XYZ file of C-alpha atoms in Angstrom:
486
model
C 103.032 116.266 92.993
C 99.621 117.630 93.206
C 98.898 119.590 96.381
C 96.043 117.275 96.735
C 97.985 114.034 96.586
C 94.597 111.700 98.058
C 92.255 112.825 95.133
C 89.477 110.893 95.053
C 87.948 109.029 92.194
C 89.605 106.840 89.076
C 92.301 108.380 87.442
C 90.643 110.985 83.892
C 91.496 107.636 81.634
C 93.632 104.263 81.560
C 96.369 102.928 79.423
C 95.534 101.939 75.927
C 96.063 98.403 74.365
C 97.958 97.531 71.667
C 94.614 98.403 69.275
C 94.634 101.695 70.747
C 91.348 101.373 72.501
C 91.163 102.327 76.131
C 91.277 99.341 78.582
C 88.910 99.765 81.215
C 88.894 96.540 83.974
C 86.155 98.321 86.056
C 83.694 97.524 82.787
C 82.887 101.296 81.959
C 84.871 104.124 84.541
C 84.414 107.039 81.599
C 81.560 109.512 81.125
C 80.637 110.224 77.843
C 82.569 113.331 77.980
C 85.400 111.284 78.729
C 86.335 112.171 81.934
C 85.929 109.857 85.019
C 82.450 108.869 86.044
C 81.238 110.090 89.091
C 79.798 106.617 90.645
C 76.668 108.461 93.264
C 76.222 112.065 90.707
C 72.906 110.859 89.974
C 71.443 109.742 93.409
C 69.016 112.968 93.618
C 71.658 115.410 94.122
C 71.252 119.484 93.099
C 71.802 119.987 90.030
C 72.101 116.711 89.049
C 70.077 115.488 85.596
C 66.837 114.810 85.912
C 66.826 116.634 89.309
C 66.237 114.849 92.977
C 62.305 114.570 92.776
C 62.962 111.623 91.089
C 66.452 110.178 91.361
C 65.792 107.441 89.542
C 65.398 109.470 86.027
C 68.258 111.297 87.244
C 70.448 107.901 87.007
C 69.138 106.691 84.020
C 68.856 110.447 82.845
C 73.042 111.077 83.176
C 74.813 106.982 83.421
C 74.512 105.206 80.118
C 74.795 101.554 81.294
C 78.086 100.862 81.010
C 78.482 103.803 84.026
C 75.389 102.591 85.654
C 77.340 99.329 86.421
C 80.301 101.172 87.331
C 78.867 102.973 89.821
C 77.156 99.997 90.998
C 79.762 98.290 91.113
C 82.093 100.494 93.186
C 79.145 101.592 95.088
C 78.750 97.938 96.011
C 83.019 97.299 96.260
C 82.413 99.757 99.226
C 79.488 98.502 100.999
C 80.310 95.300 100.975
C 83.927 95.675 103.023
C 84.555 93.534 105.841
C 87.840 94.016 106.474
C 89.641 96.802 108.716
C 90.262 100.405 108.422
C 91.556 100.678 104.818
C 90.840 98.777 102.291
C 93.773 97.568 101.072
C 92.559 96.002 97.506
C 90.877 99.112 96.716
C 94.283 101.118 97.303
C 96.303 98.458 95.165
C 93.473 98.717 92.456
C 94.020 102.871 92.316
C 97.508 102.675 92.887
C 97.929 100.513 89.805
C 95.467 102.632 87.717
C 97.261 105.598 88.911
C 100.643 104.528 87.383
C 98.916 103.019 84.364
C 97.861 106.579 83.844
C 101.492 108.039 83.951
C 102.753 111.083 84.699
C 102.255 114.399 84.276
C 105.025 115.047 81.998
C 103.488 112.177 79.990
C 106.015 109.449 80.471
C 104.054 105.592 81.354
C 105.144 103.233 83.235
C 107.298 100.063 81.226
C 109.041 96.784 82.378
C 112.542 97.358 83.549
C 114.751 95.972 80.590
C 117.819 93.531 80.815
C 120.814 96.176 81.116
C 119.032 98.409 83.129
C 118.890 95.767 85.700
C 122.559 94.712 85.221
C 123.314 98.427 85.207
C 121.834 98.513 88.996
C 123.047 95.385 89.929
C 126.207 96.868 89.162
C 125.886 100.680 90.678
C 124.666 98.949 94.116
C 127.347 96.368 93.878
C 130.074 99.272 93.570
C 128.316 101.630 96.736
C 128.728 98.486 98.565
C 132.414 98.046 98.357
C 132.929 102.213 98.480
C 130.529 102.056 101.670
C 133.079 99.402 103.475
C 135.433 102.326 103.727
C 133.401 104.684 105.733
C 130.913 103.102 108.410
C 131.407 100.119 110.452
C 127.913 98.732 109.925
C 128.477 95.624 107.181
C 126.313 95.276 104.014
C 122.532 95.304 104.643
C 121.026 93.986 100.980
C 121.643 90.499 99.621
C 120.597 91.390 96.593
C 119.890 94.636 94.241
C 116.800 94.773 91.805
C 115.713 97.398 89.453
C 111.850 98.050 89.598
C 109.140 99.688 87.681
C 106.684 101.935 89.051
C 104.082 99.102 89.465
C 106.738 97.163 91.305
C 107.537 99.563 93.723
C 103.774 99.580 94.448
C 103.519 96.174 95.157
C 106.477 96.301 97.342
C 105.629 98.780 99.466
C 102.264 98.049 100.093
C 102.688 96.235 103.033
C 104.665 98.875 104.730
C 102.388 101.879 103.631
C 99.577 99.278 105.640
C 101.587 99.480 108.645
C 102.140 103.626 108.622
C 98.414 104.318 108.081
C 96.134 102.025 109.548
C 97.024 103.229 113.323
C 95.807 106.242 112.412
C 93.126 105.240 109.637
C 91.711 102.962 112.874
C 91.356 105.595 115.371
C 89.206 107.349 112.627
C 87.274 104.539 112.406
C 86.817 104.055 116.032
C 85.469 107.608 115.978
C 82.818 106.741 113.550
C 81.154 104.790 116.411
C 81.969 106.954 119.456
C 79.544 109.780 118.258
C 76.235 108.405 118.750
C 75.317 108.468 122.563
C 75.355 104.438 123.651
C 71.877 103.786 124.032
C 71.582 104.306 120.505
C 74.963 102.501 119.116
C 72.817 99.030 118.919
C 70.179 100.687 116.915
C 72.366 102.696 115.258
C 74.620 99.129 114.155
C 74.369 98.837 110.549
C 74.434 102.679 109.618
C 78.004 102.131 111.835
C 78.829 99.609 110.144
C 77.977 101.064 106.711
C 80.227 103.602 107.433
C 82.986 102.089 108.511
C 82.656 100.447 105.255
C 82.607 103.242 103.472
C 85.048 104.686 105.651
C 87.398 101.829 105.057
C 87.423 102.214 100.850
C 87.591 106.177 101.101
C 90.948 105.459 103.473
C 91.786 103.206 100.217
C 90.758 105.693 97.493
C 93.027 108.111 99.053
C 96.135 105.700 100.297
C 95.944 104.373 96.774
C 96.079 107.700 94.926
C 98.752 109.040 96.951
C 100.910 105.741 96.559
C 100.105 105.905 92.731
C 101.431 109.660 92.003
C 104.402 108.841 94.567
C 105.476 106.074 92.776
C 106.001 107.863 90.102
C 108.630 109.934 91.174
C 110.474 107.648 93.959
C 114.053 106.399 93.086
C 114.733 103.835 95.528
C 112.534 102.354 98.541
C 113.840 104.456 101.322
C 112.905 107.918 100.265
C 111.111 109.090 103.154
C 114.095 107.473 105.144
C 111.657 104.779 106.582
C 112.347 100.980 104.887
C 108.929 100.829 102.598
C 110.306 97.696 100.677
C 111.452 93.708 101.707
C 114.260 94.055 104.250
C 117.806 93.216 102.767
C 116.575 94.471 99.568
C 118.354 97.488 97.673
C 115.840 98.620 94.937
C 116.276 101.184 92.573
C 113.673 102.727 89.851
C 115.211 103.176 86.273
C 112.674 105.573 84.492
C 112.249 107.567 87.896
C 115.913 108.197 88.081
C 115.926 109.125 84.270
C 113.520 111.663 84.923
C 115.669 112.782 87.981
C 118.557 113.164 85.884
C 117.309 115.565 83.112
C 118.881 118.859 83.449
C 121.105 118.341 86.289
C 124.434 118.447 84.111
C 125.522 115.259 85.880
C 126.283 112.061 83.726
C 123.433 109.312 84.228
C 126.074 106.705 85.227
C 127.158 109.354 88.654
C 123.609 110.005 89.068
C 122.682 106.140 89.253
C 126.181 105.555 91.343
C 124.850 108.334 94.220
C 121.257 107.072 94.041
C 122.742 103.847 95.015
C 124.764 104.882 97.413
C 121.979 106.147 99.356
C 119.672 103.470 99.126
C 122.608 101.311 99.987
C 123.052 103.106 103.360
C 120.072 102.634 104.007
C 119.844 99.479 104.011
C 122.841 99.222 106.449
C 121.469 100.986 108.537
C 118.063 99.270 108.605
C 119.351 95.875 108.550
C 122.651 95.910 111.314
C 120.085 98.373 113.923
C 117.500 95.724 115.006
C 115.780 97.841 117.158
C 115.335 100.841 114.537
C 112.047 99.743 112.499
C 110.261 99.146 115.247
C 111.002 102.267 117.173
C 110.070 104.351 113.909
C 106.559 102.684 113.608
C 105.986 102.383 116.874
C 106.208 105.732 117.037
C 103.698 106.043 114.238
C 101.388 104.160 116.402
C 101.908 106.580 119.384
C 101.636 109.354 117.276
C 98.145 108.046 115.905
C 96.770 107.389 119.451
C 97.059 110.875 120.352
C 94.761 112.099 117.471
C 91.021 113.424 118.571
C 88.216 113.616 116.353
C 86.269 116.451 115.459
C 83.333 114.719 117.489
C 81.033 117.530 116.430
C 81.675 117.550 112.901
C 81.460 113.981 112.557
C 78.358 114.528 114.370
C 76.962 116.225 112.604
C 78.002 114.112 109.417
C 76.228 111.463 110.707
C 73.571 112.869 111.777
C 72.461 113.621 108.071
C 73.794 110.710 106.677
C 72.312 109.865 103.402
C 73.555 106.496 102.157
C 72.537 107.792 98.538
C 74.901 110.593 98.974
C 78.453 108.792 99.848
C 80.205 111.338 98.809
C 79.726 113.693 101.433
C 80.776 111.500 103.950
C 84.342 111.055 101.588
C 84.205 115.483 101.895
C 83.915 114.806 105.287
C 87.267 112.988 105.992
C 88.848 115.483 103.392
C 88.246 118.182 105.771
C 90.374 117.986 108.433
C 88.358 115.904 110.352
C 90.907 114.512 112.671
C 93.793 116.778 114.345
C 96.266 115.375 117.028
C 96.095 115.889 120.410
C 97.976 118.707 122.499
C 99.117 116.626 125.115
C 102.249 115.514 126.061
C 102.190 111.940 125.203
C 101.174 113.432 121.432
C 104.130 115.857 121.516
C 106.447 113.256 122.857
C 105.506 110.752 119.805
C 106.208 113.321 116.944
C 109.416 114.420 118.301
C 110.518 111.209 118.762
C 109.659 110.050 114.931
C 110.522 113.491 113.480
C 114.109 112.839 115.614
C 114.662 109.929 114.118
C 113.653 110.457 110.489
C 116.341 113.738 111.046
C 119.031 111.230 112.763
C 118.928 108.353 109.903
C 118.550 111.063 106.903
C 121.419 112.583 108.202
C 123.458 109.924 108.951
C 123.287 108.735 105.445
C 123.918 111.854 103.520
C 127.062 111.927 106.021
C 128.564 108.506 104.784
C 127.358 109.183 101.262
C 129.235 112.250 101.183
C 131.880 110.833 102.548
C 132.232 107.794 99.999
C 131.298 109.574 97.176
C 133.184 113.171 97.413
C 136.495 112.164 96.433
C 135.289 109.822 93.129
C 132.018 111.077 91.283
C 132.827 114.863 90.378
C 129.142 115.436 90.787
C 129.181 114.384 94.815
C 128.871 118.108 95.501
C 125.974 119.081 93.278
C 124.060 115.707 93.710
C 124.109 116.394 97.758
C 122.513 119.717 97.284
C 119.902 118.835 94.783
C 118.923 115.998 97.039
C 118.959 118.392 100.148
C 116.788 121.134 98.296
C 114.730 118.678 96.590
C 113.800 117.199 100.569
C 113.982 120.787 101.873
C 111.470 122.394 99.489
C 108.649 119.354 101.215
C 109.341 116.680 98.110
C 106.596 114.221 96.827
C 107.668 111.717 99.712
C 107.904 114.328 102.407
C 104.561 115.710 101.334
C 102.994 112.391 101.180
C 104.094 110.786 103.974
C 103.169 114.144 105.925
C 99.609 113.268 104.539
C 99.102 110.052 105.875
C 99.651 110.922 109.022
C 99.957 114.332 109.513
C 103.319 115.159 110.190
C 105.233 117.729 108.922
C 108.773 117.143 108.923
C 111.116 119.855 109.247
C 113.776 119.656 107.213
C 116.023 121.779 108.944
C 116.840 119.307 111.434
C 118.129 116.829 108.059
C 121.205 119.573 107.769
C 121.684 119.066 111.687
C 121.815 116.013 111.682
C 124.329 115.686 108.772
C 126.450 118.140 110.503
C 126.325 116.643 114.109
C 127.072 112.696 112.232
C 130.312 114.054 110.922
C 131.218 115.741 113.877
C 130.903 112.796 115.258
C 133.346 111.066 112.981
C 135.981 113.584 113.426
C 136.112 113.596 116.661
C 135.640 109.530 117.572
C 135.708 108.071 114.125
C 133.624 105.835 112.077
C 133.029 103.033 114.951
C 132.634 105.650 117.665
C 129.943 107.157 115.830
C 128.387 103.957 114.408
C 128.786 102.468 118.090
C 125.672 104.928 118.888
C 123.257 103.170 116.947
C 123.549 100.124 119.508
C 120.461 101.237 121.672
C 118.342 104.070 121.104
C 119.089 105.956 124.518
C 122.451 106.393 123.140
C 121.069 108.880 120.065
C 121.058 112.671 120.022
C 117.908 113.969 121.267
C 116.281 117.488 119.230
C 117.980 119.141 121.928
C 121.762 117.859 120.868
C 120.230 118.999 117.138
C 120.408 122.420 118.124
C 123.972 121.987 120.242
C 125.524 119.241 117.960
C 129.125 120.424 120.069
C 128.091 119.685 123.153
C 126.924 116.464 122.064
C 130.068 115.425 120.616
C 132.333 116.493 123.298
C 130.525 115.220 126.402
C 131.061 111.784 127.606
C 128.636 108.748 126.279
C 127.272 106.066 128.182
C 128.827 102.544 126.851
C 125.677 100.708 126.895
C 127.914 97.358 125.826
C 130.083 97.702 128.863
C 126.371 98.134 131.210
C 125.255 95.130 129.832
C 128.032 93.075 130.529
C 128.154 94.144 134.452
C 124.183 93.271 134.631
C 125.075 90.015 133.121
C 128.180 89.278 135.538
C 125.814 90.537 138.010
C 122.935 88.375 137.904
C 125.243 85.816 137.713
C 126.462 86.230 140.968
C 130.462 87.761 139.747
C 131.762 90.961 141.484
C 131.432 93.760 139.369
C 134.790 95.730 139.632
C 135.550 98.862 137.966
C 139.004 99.338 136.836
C 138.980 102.921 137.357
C 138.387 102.471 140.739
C 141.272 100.921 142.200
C 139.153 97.193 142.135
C 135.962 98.336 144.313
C 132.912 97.530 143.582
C 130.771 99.785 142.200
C 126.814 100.239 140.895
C 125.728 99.066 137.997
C 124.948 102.274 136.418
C 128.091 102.828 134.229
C 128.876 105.480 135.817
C 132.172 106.919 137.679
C 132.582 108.304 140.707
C 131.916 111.614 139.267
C 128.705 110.688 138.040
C 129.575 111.192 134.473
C 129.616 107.516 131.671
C 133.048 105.948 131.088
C 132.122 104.940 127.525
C 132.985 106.286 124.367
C 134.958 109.755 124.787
């Protein structure tokens, strides 16, 4: 992955058809020189052809007319939008020309054949039954598909809209902050333009990230957040192929483990009904903590030339939004970086645990899959883009460690039993003392909310540990310490 992952701009050339010419839906998209047309190089800028005394030689002078309409056009695609802070068509449109384009080690995208599906079908089918074995939490995908790269896009578009327009909207709301607010009703349609503008940059960049990432993706819960349809286990053939090169592990393993993952996954996402929404929620707490560089967006608009686009898209490339030091802020990334650690770990924890005692490769695959998260992987990195966070990947190996502590010392259902309400977790803190965690006494949050219930309706809540008294609905003893799980 490029360490620039939201490039701007049309990929350097599309997908040829079957007569070898190159397709082109945008009606033009190459320079003469054949690399991608620069849509606003000609509006008067320095250097440009024909120079900015008169920009109007200068487009004529340096677009022949297929590029003239091409810029136009995309010129026009992002005036024109209405919508909200991304522009969601214009990210599917570059995420699809992105993966026409392939990748880097030249292979392209193609249509997932007959056995390969089968051949998932069948890998997923298998993790399923070895899964049964080693967590409490039943089967979470009714069905297994195979996708191509394209697929994947259009799967996880929705859920890619749901990480970044929190924080994509607070930029937005920014735009129209900075102008003092005797002037915001003057100032309307330049706002509006470039919130416009704003909204396909978002979309240039979403959609070029998306695009690279989904070429090298092997399932839909790589960055341990569900990105595809819920009860869904999907798995990419051609990724995993590339994956598998060099690893001295046979392809069928490889595919097995893959599954097995993406399988746990979706346990975990489907049988924890509070989980999703705590994750993205905490993307949305995490994105109203971020402040603006007021006084470089000030400045930005301030000498705002509509003709020159482009250095409003530098603009947003810059940096131009940081989060917040405030508690709230810190409170919302440890909180998501928490629980990406807790549900990473978890699952490498079963996986291992299903999987070390029947592929031969269990050992090596774990460690290539640690290393390849460890050393900030094409998801990692991405996701880390969107929204700024940086996940630290020594709290993955914590996690794994504290999960099968866990199941040593109370078994699978004792530690499955934690995922029944999120005050139950390990905090970061019970990262770095996984022990202490595992040894001190948990708070039964099943038993707590049967005494509300009996309570509100009007039954005595008696304790047997207390010789029949009543006692206060706390779930606690008399020494002030849970009587749950042990």
């Amino acid at each position: 992955m490029s360490d620039t992952p939201f490039g701007f701009g049309l990929p350097p050339e599309e997908p040829e058809d079957g007569d070898g010419k190159k397709k082109d839906p945008a009606g033009g998209g190459q320079g003469a020189g054949g690399g991608p047309v620069n849509p606003f190089a000609g509006f008067g800028l320095p250097g440009g052809a024909g120079g900015a005394d008169n920009p109007f030689a200068a487009m004529f002078g340096s677009l022949n007319p297929n590029d003239l309409g091409a810029a136009f056009q995309q010129l026009g695609q992002m005036l024109s939008y209405e919508g909200g802070p991304v522009n969601w068509d214009m990210a599917k449109q570059i995420a699809r020309q992105t993966v026409a384009q392939g990748t880097p080690d030249g292979t392209k995208d193609a249509s997932v054949g007959p056995s390969e599906r089968a051949a998932v079908e069948e890998a997923v089918r298998l993790a399923d039954i070895w899964l049964d074995g080693v967590t409490s939490l039943p089967s979470g995908s009714n069905t297994a598909v195979a996708w191509s790269r394209a697929e994947w896009v259009e799967a996880t578009l929705p859920a890619w809209q749901q990480l970044v327009d929190p924080v994509a909207e607070r930029v937005g709301t920014a735009m129209g902050e900075v102008l003092p607010e005797e002037m915001q009703s003057v100032a309307g349609p330049l706002i509006g333009m470039m919130r416009s503008m704003g909204g396909a940059m978002f979309g240039q960049q979403i959609g070029q990230a998306v695009g690279v990432l989904a070429g090298e993706v092997v399932g839909s819960t790589d960055i341990g957040l569900p990105l595809g349809p819920a009860n869904r286990a999907a798995l990419l053939p051609l990724n995993i192929a590339a994956f598998s090169k060099d690893l001295g592990v046979p392809k069928d393993e490889i595919r097995l483990y893959l599954a097995l993952r993406e399988a746990a996954h979706q346990r975990l996402f489907a049988h924890v009904p509070w989980l999703r929404s705590h994750m993205f929620g905490a993307v949305e707490g995490y994105a109203r903590g971020i402040k603006v560089d007021t006084t470089k967006l000030e400045d930005v608009v301030g000498q705002f030339d509509p003709t020159h686009p482009e250095e409003l898209q530098e603009a947003l490339q810059q940096g131009m939004f940081q989060p917040e030091d405030t508690p709230e802020q810190k409170a919302a990334l440890a909180r998501l970086e928490t629980a990406l650690a807790l549900v990473e770990g978890w699952v490498d924890a079963v996986v291992h645990e299903a999987a070390k005692s029947r592929l031969t490769g269990a050992d090596a695959l774990r460690e290539t899959l640690r290393r390849r998260r460890a050393s900030g992987g094409p998801a990692e990195q991405t996701f880390a883009t969107l929204i700024g966070l940086q996940l630290r990947p020594r709290r993955l190996r914590d996690a794994s460690r504290l999960w099968a502590s866990l199941t040593d010392a109370r078994g699978v259902d004792g530690r499955d039993r934690l995922w029944e309400h999120p005050d139950m977790l390990p905090t970061a803190s019970d990262l770095d003392d996984p022990d202490g965690f595992v040894h001190h006494e948990q708070l039964d949050f099943s038993e707590l909310d049967k005494m509300l219930g009996e309570a509100a309706d009007g039954k005595p809540n008696l304790r047997k540990d207390d010789g029949g008294k009543a006692g206060p609905d706390d779930g606690k003893g008399d020494d002030g310490k849970g009587d749950g799980d042990k």
